[in-house]
Tab-separated table of C-alpha atoms and ligand atoms in Angstrom:
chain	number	residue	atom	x	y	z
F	12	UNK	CA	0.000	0.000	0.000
F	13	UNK	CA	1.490	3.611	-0.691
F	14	UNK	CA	0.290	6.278	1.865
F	15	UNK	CA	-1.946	8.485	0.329
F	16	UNK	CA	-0.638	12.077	-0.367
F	17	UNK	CA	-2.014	15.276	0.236
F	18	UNK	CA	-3.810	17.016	-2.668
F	19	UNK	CA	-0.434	19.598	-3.895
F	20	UNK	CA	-1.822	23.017	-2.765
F	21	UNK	CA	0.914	24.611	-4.406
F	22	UNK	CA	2.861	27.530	-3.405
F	23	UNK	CA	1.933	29.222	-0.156
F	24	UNK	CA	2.564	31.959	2.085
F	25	UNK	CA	2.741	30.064	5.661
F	26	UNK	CA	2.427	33.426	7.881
F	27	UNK	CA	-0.313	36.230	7.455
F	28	UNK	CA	-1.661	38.156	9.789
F	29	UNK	CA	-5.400	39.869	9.544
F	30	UNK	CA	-7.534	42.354	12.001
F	31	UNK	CA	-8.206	39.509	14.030
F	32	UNK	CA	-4.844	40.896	15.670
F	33	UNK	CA	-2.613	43.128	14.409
F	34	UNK	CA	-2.826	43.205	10.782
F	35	UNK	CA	-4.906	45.570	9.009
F	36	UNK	CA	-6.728	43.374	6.688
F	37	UNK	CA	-9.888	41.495	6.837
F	38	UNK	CA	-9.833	37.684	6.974
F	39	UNK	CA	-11.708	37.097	3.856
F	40	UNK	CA	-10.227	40.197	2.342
F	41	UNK	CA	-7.082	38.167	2.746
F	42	UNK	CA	-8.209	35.536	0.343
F	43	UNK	CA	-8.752	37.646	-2.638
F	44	UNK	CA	-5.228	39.108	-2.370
F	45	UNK	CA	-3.879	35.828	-2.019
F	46	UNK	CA	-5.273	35.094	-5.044
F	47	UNK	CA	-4.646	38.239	-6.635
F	48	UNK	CA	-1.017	37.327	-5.631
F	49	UNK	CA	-0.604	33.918	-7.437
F	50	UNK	CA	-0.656	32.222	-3.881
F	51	UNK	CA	-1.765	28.195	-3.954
F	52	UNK	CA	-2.598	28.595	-0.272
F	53	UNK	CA	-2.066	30.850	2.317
F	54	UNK	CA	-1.749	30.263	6.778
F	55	UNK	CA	-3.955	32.525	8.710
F	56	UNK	CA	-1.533	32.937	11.798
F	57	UNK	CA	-2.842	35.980	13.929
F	58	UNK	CA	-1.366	36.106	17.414
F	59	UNK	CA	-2.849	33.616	20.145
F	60	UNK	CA	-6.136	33.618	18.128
F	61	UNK	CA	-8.163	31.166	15.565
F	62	UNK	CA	-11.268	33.756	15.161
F	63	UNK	CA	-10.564	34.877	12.148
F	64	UNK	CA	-10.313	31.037	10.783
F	65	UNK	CA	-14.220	30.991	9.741
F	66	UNK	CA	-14.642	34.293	7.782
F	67	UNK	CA	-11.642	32.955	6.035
F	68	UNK	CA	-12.768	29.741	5.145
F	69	UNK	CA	-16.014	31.137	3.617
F	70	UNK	CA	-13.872	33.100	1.479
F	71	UNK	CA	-11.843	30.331	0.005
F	72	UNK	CA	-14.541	29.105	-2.736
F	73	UNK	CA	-14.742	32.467	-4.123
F	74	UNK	CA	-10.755	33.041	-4.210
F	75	UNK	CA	-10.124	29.475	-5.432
F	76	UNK	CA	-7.119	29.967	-2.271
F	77	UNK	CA	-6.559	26.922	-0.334
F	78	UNK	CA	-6.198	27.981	3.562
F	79	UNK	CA	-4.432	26.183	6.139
F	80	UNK	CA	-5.487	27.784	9.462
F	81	UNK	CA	-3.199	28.540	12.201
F	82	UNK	CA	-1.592	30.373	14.914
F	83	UNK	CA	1.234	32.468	15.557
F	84	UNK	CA	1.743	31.405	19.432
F	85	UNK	CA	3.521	34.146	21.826
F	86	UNK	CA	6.351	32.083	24.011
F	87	UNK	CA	8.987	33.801	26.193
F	88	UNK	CA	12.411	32.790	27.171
F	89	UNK	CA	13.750	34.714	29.830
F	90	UNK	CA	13.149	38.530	28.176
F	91	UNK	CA	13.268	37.572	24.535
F	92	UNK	CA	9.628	36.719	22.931
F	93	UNK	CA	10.117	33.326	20.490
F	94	UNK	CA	6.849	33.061	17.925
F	95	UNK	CA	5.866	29.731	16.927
F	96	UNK	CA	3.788	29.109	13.861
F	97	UNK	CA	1.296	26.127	14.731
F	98	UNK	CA	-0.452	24.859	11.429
F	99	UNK	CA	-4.088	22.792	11.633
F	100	UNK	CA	-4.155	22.929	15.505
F	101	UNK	CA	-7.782	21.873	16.778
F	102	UNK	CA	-8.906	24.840	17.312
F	103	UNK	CA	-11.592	23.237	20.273
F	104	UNK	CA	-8.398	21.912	22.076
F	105	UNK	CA	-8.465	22.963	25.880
F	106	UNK	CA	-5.751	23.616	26.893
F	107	UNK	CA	-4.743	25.556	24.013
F	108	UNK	CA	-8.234	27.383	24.358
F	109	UNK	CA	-7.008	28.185	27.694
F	110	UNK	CA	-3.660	29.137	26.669
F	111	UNK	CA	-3.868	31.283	24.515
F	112	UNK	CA	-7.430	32.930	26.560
F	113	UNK	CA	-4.236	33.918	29.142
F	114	UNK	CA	-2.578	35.687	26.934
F	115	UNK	CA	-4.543	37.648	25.403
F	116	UNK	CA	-5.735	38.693	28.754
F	117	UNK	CA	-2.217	39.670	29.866
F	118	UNK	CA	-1.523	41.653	26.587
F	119	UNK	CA	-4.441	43.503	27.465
F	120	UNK	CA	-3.298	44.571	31.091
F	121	UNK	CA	0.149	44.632	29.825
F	122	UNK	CA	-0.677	47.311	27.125
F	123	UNK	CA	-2.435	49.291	29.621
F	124	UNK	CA	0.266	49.419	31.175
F	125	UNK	CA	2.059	50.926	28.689
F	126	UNK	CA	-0.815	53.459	27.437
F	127	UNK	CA	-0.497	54.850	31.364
F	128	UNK	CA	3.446	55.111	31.102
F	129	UNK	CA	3.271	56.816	27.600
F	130	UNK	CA	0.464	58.768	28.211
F	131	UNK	CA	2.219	60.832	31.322
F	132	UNK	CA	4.584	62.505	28.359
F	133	UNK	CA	1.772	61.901	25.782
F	134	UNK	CA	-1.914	62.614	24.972
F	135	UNK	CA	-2.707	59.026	24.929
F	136	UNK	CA	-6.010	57.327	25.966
F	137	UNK	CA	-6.634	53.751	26.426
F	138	UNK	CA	-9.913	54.284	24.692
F	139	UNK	CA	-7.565	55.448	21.851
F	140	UNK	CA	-6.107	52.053	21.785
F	141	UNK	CA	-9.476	50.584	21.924
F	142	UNK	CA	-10.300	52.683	18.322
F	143	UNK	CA	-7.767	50.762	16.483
F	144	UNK	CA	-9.342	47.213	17.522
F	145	UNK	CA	-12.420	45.318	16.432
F	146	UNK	CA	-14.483	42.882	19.007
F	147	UNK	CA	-12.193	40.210	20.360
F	148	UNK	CA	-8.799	41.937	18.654
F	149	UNK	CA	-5.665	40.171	20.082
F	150	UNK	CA	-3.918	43.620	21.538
F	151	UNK	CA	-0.619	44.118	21.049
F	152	UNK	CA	1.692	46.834	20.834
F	153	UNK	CA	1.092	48.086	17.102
F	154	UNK	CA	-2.705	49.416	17.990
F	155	UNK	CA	-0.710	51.763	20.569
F	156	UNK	CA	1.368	52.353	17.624
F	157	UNK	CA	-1.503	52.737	15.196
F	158	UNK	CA	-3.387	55.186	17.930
F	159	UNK	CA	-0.166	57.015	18.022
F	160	UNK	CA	-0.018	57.758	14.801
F	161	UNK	CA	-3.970	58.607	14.930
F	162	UNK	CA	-2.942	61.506	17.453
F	163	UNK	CA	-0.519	62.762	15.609
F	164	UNK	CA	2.165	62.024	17.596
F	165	UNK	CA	4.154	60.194	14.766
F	166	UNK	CA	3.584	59.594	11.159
F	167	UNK	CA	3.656	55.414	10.912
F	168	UNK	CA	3.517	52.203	12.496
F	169	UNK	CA	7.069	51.822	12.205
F	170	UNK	CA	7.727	55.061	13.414
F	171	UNK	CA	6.393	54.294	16.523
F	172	UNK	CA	8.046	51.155	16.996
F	173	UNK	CA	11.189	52.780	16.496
F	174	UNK	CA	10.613	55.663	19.105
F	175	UNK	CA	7.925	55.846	22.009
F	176	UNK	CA	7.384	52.042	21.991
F	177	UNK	CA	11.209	51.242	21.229
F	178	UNK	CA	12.580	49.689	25.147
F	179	UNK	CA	15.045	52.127	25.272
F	180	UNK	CA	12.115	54.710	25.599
F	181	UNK	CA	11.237	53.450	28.896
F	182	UNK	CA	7.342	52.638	28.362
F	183	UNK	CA	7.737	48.931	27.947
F	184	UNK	CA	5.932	46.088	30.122
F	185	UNK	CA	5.761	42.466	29.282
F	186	UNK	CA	3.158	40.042	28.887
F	187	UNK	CA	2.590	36.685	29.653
F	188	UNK	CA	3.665	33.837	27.281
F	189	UNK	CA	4.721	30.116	27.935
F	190	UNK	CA	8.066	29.220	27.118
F	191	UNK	CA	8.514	27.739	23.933
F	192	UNK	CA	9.228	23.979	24.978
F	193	UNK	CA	5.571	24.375	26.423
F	194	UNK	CA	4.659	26.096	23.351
F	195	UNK	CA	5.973	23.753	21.121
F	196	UNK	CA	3.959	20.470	23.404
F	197	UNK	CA	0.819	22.511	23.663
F	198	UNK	CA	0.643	22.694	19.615
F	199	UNK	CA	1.405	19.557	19.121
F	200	UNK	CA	-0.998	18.277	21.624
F	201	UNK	CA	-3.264	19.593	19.661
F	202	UNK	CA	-2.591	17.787	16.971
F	203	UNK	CA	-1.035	21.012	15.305
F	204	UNK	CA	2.669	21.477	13.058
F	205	UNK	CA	4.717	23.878	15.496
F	206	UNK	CA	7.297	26.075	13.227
F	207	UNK	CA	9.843	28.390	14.449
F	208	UNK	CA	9.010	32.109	13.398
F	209	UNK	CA	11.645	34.527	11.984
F	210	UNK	CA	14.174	32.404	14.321
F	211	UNK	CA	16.993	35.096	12.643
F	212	UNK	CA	15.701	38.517	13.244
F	213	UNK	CA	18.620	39.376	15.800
F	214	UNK	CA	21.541	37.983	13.188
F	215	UNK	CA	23.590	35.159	12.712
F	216	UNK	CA	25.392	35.079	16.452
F	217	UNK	CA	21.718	35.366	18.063
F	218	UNK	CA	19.953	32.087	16.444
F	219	UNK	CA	18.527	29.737	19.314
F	220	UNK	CA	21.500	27.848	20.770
F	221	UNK	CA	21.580	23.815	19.266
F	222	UNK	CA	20.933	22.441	22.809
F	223	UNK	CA	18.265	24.544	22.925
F	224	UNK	CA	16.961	23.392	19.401
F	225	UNK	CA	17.143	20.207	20.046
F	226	UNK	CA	14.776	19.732	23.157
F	227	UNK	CA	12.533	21.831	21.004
F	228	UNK	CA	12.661	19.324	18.305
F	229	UNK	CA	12.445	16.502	20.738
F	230	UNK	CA	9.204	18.050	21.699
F	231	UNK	CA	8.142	18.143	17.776
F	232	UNK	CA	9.095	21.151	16.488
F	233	UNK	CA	8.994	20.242	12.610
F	234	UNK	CA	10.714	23.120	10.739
F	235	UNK	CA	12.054	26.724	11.151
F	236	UNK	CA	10.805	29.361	9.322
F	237	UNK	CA	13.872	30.875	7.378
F	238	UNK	CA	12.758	32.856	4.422
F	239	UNK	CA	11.209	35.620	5.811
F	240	UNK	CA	11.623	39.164	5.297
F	241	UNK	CA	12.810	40.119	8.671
F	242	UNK	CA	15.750	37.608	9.461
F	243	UNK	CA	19.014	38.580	8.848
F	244	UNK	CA	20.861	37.543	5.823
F	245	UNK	CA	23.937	36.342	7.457
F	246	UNK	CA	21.269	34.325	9.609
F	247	UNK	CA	19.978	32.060	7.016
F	248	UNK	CA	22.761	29.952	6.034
F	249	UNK	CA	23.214	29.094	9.926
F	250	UNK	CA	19.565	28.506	9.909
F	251	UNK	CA	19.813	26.192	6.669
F	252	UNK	CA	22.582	24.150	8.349
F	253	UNK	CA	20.562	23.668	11.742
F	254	UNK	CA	17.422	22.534	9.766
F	255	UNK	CA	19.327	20.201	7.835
F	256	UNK	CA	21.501	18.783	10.939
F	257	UNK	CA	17.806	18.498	12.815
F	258	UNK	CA	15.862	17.078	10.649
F	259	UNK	CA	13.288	20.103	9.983
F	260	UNK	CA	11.763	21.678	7.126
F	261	UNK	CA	12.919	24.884	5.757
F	262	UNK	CA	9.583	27.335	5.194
F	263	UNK	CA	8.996	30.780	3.089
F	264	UNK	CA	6.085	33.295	4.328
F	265	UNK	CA	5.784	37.096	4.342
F	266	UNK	CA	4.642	37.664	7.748
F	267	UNK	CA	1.847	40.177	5.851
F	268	UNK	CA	-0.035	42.582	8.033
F	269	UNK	CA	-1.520	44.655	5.382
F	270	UNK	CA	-1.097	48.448	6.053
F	271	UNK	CA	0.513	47.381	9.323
F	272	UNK	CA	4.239	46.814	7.908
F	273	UNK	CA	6.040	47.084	4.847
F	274	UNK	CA	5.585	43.623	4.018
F	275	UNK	CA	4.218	42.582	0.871
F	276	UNK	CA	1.787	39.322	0.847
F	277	UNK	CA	3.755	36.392	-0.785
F	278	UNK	CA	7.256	37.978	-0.907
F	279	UNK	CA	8.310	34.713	0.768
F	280	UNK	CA	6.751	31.206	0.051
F	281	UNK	CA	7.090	28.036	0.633
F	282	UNK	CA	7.263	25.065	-1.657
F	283	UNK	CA	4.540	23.078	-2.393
F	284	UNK	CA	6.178	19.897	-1.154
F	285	UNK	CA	6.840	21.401	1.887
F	286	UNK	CA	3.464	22.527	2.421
F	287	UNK	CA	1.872	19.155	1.995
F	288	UNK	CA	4.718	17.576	4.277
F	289	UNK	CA	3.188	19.919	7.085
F	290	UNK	CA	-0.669	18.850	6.426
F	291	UNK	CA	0.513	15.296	5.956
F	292	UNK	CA	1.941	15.974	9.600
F	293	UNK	CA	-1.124	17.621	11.008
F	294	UNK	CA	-4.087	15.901	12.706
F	295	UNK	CA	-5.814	18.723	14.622
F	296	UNK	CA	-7.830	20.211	11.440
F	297	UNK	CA	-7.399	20.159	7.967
F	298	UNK	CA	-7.182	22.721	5.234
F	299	UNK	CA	-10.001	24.307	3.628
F	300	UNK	CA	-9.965	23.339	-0.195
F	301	UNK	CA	-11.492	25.912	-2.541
N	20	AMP	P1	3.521	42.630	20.611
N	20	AMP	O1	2.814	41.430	20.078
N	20	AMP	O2	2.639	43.530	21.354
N	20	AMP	O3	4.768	42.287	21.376
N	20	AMP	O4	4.015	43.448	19.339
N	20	AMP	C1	4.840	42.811	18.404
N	20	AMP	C2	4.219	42.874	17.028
N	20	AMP	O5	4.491	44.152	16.491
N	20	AMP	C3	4.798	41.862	16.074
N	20	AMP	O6	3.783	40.977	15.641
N	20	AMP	C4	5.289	42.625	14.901
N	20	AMP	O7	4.746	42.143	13.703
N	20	AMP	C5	4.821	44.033	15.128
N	20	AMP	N1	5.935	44.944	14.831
N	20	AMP	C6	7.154	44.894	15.353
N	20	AMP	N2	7.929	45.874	14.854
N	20	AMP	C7	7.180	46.540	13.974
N	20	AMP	C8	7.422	47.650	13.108
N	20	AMP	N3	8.602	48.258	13.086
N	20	AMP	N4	6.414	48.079	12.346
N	20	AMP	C9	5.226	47.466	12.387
N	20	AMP	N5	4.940	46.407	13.182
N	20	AMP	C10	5.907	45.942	13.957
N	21	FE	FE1	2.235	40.904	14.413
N	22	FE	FE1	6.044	37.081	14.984
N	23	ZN	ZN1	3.645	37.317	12.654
């Protein structure tokens, strides 16, 4: 008997990112410009959230766009955040459910927390904050950068990020977040594909340590996430090397949020063989064919 293989759904872009948290774009808006894009598929992955998986899904007949739903998941090791990607997760699993309820909860204190520390220097309201959300919004630290920039107080996203909300500016607070070996179990105990987000933003010398790695893969990690427009160059041939010495795949995604970030949707991809290697892996949901 040969194992059956997953219908090819082509090229995709394995991280996007809609209003459902901080990306500017509707979910079902998202399918069209996938499709306007070329895309085979595309991986809704807002932050510690599935909502936006259903107004997605009811877009996919019309954009002829396969979707794989997902997650970007916030971890924490010691004071630097680690993303993982977690592909076809149940999205009724409990413990994720309660997971991820946490931190959304503690981004919402914790960026309180920072509207009252910017708003002693600034005009700042959290009801400001509250403007650049929808219902049920995972909060995070670009609506304070999008009311910002509403106020007048700089002119984009980006800006803001690299001034008032930069650390060095003195407003920050953290949130909560599992570490990633928990991060990595709780995906795949829900039947999910966990993959390593933009593992080389901070360069070549600042890639997760192999020990490290490796209890992460123990735990299932299945691939790292190396084409993407934010890791460092001289990062991805270390990256490369460490997927190839552990076993992982090697994805391509654009980490799109719309207005939110320069960012264009499917600047990185992944290959279709990859892509069905990752639904062949998964056994918490499966993608929505168009
Ligand atoms: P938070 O989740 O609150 O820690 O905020 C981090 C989020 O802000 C990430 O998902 C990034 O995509 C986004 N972000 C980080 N830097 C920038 C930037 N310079 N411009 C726009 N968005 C950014
Ligand atoms: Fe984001
Ligand atoms: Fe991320
Ligand atoms: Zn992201």
């Amino acid at each position: 008997m040969v194992a059956a293989v997953p219908e090819p759904l082509g090229e995709a872009d394995l991280h996007v990112h809609s209003v459902v948290s901080d990306g500017t774009v509707a979910p079902a808006a998202l399918m069209a410009e996938a499709a306007a894009a070329g895309l085979g598929a595309i991986a809704l992955t807002d932050h510690d959230s599935t909502a936006g998986w259903a107004e997605a899904a009811a877009a996919v007949p019309d954009s002829g766009v396969a979707l794989i739903p997902g997650m970007e998941l916030s971890t924490r090791e010691g004071f630097t955040s680690v993303h993982l990607l977690g592909y076809l997760i149940d999205p009724l699993d409990d413990r994720l459910i309660a997971e991820t309820a946490r931190i959304r909860e503690s981004r919402i204190t914790r960026a309180e927390e920072i509207v009252r520390r910017i708003s002693r220097d600034y005009d700042l309201s959290w009801e400001d904050v509250l403007a650049q959300t929808v219902e049920g919004t995972t909060i995070g630290r670009p609506h304070i950068a999008d009311a910002l920039v509403a106020r007048g107080h700089v002119p984009t996203r980006s800006d803001a990020f690299a001034g008032i909300l930069h650390p060095s500016s003195g407003y920050a607070a953290p949130h909560y977040a599992p570490d990633p070996l928990t991060g990595v179990r709780l995906i795949r105990a829900a039947g999910g594909v966990p993959v390593l987000a933009h593992p080389g933003t901070r360069g070549a010398e600042r890639v997760i340590p192999d020990r490290r790695l490796g209890q992460l893969v123990d735990a299932g990690l299945f691939g790292l996430e190396v084409d993407h427009p934010e890791n460092r160059e001289d990062s991805k041939p270390r990256l490369r090397e460490l997927a190839k010495r552990f076993g992982l795949v090697v994805t391509g995604s654009s980490d799109y949020h719309g207005a939110g970030k320069p960012n264009r949707l499917g600047e990185c991809r992944t290959a279709a063989d990859v892509v069905a290697r990752i639904v062949a892996e998964a056994s918490g949901s499966a993608p929505v064919l168009p």
